Structures are given as structure tokens and as C-alpha cells.
PDB file of C-alpha atoms in Angstrom:
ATOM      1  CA  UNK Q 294     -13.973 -20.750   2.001  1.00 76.00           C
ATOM      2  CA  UNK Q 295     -15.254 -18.594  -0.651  1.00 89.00           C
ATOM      3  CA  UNK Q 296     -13.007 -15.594  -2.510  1.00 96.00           C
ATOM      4  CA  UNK Q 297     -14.689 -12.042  -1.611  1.00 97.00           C
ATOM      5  CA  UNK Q 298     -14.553  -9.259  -4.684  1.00 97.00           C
ATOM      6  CA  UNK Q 299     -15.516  -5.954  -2.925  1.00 98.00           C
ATOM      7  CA  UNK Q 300     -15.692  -3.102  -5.048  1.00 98.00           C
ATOM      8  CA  UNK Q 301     -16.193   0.165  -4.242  1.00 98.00           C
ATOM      9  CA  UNK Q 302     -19.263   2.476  -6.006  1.00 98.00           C
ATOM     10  CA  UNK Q 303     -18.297   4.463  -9.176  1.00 98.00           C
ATOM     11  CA  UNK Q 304     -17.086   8.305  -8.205  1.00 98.00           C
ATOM     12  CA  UNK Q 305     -20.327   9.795  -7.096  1.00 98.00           C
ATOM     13  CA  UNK Q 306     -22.281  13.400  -7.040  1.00 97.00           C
ATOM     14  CA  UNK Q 307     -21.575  13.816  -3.379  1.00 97.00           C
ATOM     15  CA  UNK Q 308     -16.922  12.800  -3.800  1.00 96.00           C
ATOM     16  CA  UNK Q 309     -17.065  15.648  -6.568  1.00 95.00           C
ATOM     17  CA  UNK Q 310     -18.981  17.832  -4.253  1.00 96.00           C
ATOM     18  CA  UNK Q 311     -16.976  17.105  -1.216  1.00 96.00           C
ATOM     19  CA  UNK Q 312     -19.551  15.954   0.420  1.00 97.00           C
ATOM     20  CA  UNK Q 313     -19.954  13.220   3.007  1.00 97.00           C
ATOM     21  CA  UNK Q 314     -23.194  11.581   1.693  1.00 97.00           C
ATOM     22  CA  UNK Q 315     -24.000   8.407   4.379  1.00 97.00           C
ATOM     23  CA  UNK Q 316     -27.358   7.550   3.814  1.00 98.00           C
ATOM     24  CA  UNK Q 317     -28.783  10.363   1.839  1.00 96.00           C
ATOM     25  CA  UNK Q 318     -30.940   9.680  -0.330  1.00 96.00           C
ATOM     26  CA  UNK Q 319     -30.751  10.451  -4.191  1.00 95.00           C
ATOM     27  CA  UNK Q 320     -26.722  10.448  -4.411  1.00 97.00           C
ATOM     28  CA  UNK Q 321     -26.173   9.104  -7.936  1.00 98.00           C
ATOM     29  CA  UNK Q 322     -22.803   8.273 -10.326  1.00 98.00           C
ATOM     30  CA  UNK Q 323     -21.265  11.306 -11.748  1.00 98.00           C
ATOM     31  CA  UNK Q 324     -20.573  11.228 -15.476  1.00 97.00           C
ATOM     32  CA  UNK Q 325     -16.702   9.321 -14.226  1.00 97.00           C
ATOM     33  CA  UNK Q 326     -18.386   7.105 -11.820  1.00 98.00           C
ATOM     34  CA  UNK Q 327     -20.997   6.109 -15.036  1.00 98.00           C
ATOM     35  CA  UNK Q 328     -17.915   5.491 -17.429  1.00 98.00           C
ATOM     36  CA  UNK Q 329     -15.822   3.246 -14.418  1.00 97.00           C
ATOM     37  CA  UNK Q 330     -19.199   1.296 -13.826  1.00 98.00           C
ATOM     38  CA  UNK Q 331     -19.487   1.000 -17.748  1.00 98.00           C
ATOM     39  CA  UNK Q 332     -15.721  -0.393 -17.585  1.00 97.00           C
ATOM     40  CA  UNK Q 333     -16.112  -3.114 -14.683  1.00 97.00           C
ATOM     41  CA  UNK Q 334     -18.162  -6.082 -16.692  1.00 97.00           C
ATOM     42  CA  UNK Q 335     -14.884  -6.153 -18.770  1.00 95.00           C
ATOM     43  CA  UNK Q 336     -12.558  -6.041 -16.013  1.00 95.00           C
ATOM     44  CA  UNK Q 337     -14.122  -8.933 -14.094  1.00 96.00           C
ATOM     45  CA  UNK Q 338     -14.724 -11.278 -17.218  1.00 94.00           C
ATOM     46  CA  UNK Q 339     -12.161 -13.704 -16.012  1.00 90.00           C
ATOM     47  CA  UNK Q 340     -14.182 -13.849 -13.034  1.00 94.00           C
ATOM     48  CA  UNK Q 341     -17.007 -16.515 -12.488  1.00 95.00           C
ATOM     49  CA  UNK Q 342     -19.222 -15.286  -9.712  1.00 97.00           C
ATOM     50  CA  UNK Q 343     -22.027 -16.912  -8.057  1.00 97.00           C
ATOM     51  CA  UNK Q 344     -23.709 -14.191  -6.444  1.00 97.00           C
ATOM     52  CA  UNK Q 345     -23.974 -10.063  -5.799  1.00 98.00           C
ATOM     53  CA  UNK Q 346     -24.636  -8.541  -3.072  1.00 98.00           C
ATOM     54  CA  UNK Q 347     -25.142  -4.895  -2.990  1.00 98.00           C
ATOM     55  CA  UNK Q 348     -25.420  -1.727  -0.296  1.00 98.00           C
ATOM     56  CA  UNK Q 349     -29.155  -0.373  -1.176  1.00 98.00           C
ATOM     57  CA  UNK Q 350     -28.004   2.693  -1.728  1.00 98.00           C
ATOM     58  CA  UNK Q 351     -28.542   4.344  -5.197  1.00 98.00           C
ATOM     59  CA  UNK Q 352     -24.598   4.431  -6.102  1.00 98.00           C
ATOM     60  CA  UNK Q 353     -24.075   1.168  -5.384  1.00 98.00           C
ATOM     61  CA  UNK Q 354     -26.668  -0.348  -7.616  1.00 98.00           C
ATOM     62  CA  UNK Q 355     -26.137   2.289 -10.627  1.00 98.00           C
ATOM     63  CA  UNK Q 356     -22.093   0.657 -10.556  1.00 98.00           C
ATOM     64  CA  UNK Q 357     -23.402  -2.864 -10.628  1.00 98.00           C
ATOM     65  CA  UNK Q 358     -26.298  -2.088 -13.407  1.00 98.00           C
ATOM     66  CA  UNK Q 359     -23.246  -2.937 -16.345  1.00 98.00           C
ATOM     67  CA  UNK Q 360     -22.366  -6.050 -14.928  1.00 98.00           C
ATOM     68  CA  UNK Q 361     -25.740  -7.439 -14.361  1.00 98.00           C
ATOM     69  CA  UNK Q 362     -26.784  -6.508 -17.852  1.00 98.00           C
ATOM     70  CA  UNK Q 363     -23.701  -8.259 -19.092  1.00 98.00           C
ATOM     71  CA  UNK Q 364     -24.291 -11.313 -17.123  1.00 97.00           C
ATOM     72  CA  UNK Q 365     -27.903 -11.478 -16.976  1.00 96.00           C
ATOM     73  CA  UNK Q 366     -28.424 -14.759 -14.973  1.00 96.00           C
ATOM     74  CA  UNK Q 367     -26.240 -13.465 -12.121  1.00 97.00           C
ATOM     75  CA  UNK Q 368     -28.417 -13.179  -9.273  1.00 94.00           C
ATOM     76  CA  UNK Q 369     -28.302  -9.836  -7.143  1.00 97.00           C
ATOM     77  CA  UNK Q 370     -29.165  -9.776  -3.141  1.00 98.00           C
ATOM     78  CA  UNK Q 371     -29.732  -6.981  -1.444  1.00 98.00           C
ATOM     79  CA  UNK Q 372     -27.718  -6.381   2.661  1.00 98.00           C
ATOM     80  CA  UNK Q 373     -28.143  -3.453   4.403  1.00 98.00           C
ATOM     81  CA  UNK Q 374     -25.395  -4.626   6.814  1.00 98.00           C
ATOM     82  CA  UNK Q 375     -22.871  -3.459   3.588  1.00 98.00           C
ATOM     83  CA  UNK Q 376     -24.831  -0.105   3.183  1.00 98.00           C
ATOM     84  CA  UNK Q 377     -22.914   2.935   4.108  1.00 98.00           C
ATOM     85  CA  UNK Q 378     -21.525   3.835   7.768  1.00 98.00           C
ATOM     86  CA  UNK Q 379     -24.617   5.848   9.387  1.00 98.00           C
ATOM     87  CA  UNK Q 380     -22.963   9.646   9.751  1.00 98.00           C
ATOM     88  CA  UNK Q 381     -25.902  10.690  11.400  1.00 97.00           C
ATOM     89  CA  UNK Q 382     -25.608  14.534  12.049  1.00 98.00           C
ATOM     90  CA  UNK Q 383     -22.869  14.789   9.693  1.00 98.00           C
ATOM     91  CA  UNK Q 384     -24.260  12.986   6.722  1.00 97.00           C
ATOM     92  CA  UNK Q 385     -24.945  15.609   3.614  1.00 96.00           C
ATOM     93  CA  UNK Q 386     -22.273  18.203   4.896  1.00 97.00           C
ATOM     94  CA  UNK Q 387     -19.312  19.272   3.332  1.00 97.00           C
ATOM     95  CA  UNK Q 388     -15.897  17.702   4.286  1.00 96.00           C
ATOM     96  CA  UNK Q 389     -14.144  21.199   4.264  1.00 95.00           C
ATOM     97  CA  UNK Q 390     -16.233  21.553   7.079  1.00 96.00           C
ATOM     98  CA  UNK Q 391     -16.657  18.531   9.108  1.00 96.00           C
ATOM     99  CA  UNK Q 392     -12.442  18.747   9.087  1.00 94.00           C
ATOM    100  CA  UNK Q 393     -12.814  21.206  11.976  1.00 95.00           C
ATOM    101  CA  UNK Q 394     -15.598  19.372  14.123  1.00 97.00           C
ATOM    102  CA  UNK Q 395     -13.706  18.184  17.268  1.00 97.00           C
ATOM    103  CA  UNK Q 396     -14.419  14.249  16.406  1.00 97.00           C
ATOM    104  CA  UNK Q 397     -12.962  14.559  13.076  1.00 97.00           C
ATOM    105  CA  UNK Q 398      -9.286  14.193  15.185  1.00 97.00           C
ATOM    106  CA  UNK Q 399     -11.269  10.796  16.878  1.00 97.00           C
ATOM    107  CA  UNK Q 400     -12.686   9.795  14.007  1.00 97.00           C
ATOM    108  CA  UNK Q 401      -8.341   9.570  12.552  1.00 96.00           C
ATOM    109  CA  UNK Q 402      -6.868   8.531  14.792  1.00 97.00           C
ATOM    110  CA  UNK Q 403      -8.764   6.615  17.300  1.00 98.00           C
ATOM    111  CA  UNK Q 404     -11.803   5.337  15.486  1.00 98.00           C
ATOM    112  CA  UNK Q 405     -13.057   2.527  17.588  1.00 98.00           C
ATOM    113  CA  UNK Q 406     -14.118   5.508  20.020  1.00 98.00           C
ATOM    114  CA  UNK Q 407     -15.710   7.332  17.630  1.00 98.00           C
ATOM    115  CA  UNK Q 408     -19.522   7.370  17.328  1.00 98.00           C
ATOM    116  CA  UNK Q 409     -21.301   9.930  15.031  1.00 98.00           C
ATOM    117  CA  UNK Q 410     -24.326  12.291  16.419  1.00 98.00           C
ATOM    118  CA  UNK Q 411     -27.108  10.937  16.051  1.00 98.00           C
ATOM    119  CA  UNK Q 412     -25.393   8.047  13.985  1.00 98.00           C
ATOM    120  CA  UNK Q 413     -23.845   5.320  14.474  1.00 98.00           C
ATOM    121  CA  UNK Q 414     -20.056   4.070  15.989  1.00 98.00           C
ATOM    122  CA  UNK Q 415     -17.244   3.026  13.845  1.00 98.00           C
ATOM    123  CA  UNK Q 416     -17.073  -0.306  16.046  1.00 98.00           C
ATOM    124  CA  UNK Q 417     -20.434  -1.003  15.148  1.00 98.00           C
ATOM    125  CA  UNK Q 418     -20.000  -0.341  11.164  1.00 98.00           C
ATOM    126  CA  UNK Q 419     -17.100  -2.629  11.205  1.00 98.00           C
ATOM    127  CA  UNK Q 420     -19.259  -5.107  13.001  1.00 98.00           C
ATOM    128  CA  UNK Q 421     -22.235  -5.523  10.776  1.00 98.00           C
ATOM    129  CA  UNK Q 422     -20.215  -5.374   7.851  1.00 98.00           C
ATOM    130  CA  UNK Q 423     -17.789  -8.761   9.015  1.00 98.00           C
ATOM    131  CA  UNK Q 424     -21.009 -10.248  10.284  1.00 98.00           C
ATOM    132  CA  UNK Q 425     -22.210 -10.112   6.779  1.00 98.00           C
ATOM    133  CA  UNK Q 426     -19.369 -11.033   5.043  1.00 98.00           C
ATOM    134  CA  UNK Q 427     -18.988 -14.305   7.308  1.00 96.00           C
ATOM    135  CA  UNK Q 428     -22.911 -15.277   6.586  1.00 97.00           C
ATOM    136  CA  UNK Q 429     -22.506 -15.283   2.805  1.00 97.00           C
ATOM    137  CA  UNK Q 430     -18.877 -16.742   3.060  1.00 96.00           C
ATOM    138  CA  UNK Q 431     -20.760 -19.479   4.632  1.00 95.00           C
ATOM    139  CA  UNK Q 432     -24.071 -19.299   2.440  1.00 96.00           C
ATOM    140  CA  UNK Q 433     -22.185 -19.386  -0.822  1.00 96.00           C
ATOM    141  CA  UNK Q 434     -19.996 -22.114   0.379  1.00 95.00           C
ATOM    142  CA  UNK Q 435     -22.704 -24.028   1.181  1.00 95.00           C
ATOM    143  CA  UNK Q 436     -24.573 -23.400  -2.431  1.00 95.00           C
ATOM    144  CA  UNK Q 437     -21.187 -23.270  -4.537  1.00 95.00           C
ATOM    145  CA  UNK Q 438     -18.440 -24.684  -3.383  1.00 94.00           C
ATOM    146  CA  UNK Q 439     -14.806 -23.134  -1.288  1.00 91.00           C
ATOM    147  CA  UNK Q 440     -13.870 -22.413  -4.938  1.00 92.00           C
ATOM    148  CA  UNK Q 441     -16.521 -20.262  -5.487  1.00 95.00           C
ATOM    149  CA  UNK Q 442     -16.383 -15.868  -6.216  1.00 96.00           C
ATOM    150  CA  UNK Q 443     -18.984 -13.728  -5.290  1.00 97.00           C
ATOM    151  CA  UNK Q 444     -19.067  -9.787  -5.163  1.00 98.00           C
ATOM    152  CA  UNK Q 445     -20.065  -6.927  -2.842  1.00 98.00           C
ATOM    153  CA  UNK Q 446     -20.652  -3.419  -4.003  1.00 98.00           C
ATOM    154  CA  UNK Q 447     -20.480  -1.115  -0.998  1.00 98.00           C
ATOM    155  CA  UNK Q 448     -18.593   2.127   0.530  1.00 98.00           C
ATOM    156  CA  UNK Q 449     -15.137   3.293   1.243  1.00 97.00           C
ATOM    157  CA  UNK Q 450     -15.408   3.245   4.939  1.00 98.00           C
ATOM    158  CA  UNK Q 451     -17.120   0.009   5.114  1.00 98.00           C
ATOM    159  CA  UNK Q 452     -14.198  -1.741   2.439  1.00 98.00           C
ATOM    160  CA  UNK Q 453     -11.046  -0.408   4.803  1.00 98.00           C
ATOM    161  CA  UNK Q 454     -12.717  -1.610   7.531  1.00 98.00           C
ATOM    162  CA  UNK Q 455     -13.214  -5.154   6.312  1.00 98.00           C
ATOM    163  CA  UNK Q 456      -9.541  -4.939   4.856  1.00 98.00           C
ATOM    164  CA  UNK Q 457      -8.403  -4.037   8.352  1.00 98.00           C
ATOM    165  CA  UNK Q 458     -10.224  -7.211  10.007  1.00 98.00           C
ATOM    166  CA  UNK Q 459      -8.747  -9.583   7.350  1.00 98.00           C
ATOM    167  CA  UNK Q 460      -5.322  -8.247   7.794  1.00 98.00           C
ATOM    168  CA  UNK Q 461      -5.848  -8.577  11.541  1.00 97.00           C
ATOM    169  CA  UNK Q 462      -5.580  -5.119  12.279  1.00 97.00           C
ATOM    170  CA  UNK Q 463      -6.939  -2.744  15.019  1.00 98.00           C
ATOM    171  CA  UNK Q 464      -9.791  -0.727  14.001  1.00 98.00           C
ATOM    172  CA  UNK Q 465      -7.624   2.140  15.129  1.00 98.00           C
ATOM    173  CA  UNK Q 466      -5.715   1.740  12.052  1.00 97.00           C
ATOM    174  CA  UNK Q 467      -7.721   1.672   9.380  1.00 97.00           C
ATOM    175  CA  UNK Q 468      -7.425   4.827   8.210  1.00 96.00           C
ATOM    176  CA  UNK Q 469      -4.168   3.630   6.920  1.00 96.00           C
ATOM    177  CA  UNK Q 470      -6.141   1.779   3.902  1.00 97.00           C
ATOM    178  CA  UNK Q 471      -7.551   3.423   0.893  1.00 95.00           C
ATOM    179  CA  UNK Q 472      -9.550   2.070  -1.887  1.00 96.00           C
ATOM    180  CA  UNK Q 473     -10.257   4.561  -4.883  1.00 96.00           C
ATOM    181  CA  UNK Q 474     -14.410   5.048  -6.358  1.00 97.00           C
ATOM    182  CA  UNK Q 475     -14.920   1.369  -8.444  1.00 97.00           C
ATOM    183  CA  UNK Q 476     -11.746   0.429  -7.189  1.00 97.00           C
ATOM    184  CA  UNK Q 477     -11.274  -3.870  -6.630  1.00 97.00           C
ATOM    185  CA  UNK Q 478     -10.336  -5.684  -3.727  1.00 97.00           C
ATOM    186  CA  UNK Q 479     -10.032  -9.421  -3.478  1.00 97.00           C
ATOM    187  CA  UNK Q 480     -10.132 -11.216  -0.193  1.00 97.00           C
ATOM    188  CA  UNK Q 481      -9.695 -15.167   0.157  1.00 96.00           C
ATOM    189  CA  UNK Q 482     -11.435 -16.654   2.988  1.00 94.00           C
ATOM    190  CA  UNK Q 483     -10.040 -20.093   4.828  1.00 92.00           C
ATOM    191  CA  UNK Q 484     -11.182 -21.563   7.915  1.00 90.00           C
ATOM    192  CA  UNK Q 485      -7.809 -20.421   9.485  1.00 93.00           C
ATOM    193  CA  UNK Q 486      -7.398 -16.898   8.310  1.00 94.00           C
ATOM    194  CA  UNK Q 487      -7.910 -14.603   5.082  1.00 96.00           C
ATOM    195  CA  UNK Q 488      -5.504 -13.598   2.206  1.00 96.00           C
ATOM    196  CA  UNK Q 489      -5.740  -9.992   1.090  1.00 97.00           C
ATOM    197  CA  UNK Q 490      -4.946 -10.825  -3.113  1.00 95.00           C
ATOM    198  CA  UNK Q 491      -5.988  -7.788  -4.384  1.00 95.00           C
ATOM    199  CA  UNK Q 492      -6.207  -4.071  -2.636  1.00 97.00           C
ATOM    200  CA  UNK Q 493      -8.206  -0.963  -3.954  1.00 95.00           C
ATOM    201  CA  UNK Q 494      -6.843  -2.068  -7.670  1.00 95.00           C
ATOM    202  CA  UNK Q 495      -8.460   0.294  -9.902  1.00 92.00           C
ATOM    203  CA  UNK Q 496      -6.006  -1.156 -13.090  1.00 83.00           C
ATOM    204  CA  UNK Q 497      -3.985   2.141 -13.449  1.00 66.00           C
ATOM    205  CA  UNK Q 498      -1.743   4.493 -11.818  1.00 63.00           C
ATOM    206  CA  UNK Q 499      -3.672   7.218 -12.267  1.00 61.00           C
ATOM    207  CA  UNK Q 500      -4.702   7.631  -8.518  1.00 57.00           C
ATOM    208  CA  UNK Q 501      -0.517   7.766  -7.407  1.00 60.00           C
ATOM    209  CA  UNK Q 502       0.229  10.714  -9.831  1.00 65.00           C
ATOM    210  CA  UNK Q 503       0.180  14.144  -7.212  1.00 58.00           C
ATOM    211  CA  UNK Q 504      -2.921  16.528  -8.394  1.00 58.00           C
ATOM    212  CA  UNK Q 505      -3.057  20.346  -7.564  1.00 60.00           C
ATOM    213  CA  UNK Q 506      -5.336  21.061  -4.275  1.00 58.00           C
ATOM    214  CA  UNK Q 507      -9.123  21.733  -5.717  1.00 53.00           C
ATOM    215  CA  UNK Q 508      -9.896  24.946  -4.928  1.00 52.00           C
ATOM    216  CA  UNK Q 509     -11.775  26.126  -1.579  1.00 48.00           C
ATOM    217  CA  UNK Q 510     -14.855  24.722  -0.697  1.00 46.00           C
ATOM    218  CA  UNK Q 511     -14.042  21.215  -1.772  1.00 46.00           C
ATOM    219  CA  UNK Q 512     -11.512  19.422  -0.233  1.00 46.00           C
ATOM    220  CA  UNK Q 513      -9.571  17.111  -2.638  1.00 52.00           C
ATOM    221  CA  UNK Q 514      -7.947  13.704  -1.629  1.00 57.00           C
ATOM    222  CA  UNK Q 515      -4.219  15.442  -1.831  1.00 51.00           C
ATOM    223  CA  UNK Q 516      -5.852  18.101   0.629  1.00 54.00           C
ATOM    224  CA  UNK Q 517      -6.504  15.319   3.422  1.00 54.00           C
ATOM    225  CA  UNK Q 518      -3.251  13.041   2.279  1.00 51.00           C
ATOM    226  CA  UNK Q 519      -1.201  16.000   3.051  1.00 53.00           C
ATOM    227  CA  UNK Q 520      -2.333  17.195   5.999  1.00 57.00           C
ATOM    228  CA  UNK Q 521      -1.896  13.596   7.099  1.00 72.00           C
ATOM    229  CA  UNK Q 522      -5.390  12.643   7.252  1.00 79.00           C
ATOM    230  CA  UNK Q 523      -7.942  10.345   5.669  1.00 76.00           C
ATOM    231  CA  UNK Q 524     -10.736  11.030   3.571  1.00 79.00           C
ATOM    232  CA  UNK Q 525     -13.555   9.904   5.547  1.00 76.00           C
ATOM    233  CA  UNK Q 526     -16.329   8.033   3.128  1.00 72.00           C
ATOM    234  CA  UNK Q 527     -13.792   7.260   0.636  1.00 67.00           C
ATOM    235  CA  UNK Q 528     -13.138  10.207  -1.399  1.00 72.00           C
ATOM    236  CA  UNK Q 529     -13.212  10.551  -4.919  1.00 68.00           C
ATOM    237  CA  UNK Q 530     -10.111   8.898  -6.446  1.00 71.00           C
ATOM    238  CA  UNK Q 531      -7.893  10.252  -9.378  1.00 57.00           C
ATOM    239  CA  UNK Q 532      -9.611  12.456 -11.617  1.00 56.00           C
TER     240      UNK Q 532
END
């Protein structure tokens, strides 16, 4: 079947804030996230890709603006089953914060139970987003060829948790995976089983080198790495 490039929206207003953003509205690239969007065109030139498929939310159609400007016959489709996990209650509030809500323990280290107030469950994020993937595995198949590439632009949460499903690995573990702001991943579908080629691959190591905790409010990625936790919506990569 088909190859699957997921990348992950450009660094964002909301990872620089330390905010968990969800579905809220008006949560745009930061001046980074512009300059990684600006760089992806280039990085995926050896790529031919059939289609796009994009989240609806705002960040996820600023990072794929470059590349459709640069490759102005590829068509983009629009899937709300790739859109952001649904935080509900929690969406818009700072991560400093949400760290002591008594979920935040369920929600790493046994996310299948976990279902956000007024939101939705991890099980049912997961879900949607496989159920997608398999329908345009099969529609681009169908209107390209098993040799064919296409690309989804979505979220953090939603990426790991389609990682974890073609590694064949419990929900429960998915927290385990993490995939930097623009970041690539590369997933080969067959009718037996999928081949993870590519994981989170920004092209440097700038994401491995150990940065000072940010100061208080915002929690930093090293803040939740160290206390052995994982930065729920994706968190905002290397600086």
C-alpha cells in the first residue's frame, strides 16, 4: 500500500507559551515554527506526493502553506479525523498546571483509560486517526498506485499514537514516542503490516542536546523528560 509522510505543525504560539492548545481557535506558527515550515518544501523535494491532507486547524495549514506554494498542482484535502485530540476542559491551560490535575498521572501512564472533561478519550483519538489513515491508504492506492506518497500535517498526540499502532504497540505506551514541531515521520503501509522508515526526523540533532529548565510558568520539554513524563500535545522541540 501507499507510504504515509506525517509531519508534525511548525513550533506554535501555544508550545512557546506552554500551553495545551486542542482545538482553540486562533493558535498560529511562532516566528521558529514560520522558518521550519519555510524549510520543509526543500526537505521533501525528493519526494513525489500525490495528495495532502491536513488537520483544519490554523497551525497545520500555516506549515503546509510553503509546500503548496512550491508545488502548486498538489492537491490539499481537508480530515478532521487528523485534527487535534479534543482536551475538552483542559484545552487553552497551561501545562505547568494541568501537571498537577489527578488525570495527568492517567493520561502517562495508562492512556487508553484516560478521557478528558468534557473532551474526548485517548482510545477514541487513536481511533479516528487509524480510521483515517486506512481510508486514504486505500483511496490513494486506488487513484495512484502501492508506490505512491502522500502527506498528513497534524498534532503530536495524534502522530505517537499512529506510530504506536504501526509498531503494534499498546496505546498504554505511547507516551514512549516523541516527534519534535515540523518534525517527519515515514510509515510504509502493506497488506500484512507497516514499516516505521522514518521517526520524528527533524534533520538535526538539535532536539538531543540537554537545554536549561525555562523558567517558572512554562514548562520546557527537559522539565517533563526529567521528571519522567511526556509532554502531552507534543511540546515544542529544540529551541
Amino acid at each position: 500500500m501507499a507510504t504515509l509522510i506525517l509531519v508534525r505543525h511548525g513550533r506554535s504560539t501555544a508550545n512557546t507559551a506552554g500551553l495545551l492548545a486542542g482545538w482553540t481557535p486562533g493558535v498560529a506558527l511562532d516566528e521558529r515554527g514560520a522558518e521550519q515550515a519555510a524549510a520543509l518544501p526543500g526537505r521533501l523535494a525528493g519526494v513525489p506526493l500525490a495528495a495532502a491532507v491536513t488537520s483544519p486547524l490554523q497551525r497545520c495549514r500555516e506549515t503546509l502553506a510553503p509546500l503548496l506554494a512550491a508545488r502548486p498542482e498538489l492537491e490539499l484535502h481537508t480530515d478532521e479525523r487528523i485534527g487535534e485530540c479534543h482536551y475538552g476542559d483542559w484545552s487553552g491551560r497551561k501545562l505547568s498546571e494541568l501537571s498537577e490535575e489527578p488525570l495527568m498521572k492517567i493520561v502517562q501512564q495508562h492512556p487508553s483509560a484516560a478521557a478528558f472533561p468534557g473532551g474526548e478519550s485517548m482510545r477514541a483519538m487513536q481511533a479516528r486517526a487509524v480510521d483515517a489513515v486506512r481510508d486514504w491508504n486505500a483511496r490513494i492506492e486506488e487513484s495512484d498506485g502501492t508506490d505512491a506518497a502522500f502527506l498528513m500535517c497534524s498534532h503530536g498526540d495524534i502522530i505517537k499514537s499512529l506510530v504506536a499502532d504501526a509498531l503494534g504497540m499498546h496505546l498504554d505506551l505511547f507516551q514512549r514516542i516523541h516527534v519534535d514541531p515540523c518534525s517527519v515521520t515515514a510509515i510504509r503501509y502493506t497488506p500484512t503490516r507497516p514499516f516505521v522508515f522514518r521517526l520524528g526526523d527533524t534533520g538535526d540533532f538539535g532536539s538531543l542536546v540537554r537545554r536549561p529548565a525555562a523558567p517558572e510558568p512554562v514548562a520546557s520539554d527537559k522539565d517533563a523528560e526529567d521528571s519522567g513524563n511526556a509532554v502531552v500535545g507534543g511540546g515544542a522541540g529544540a529551541a
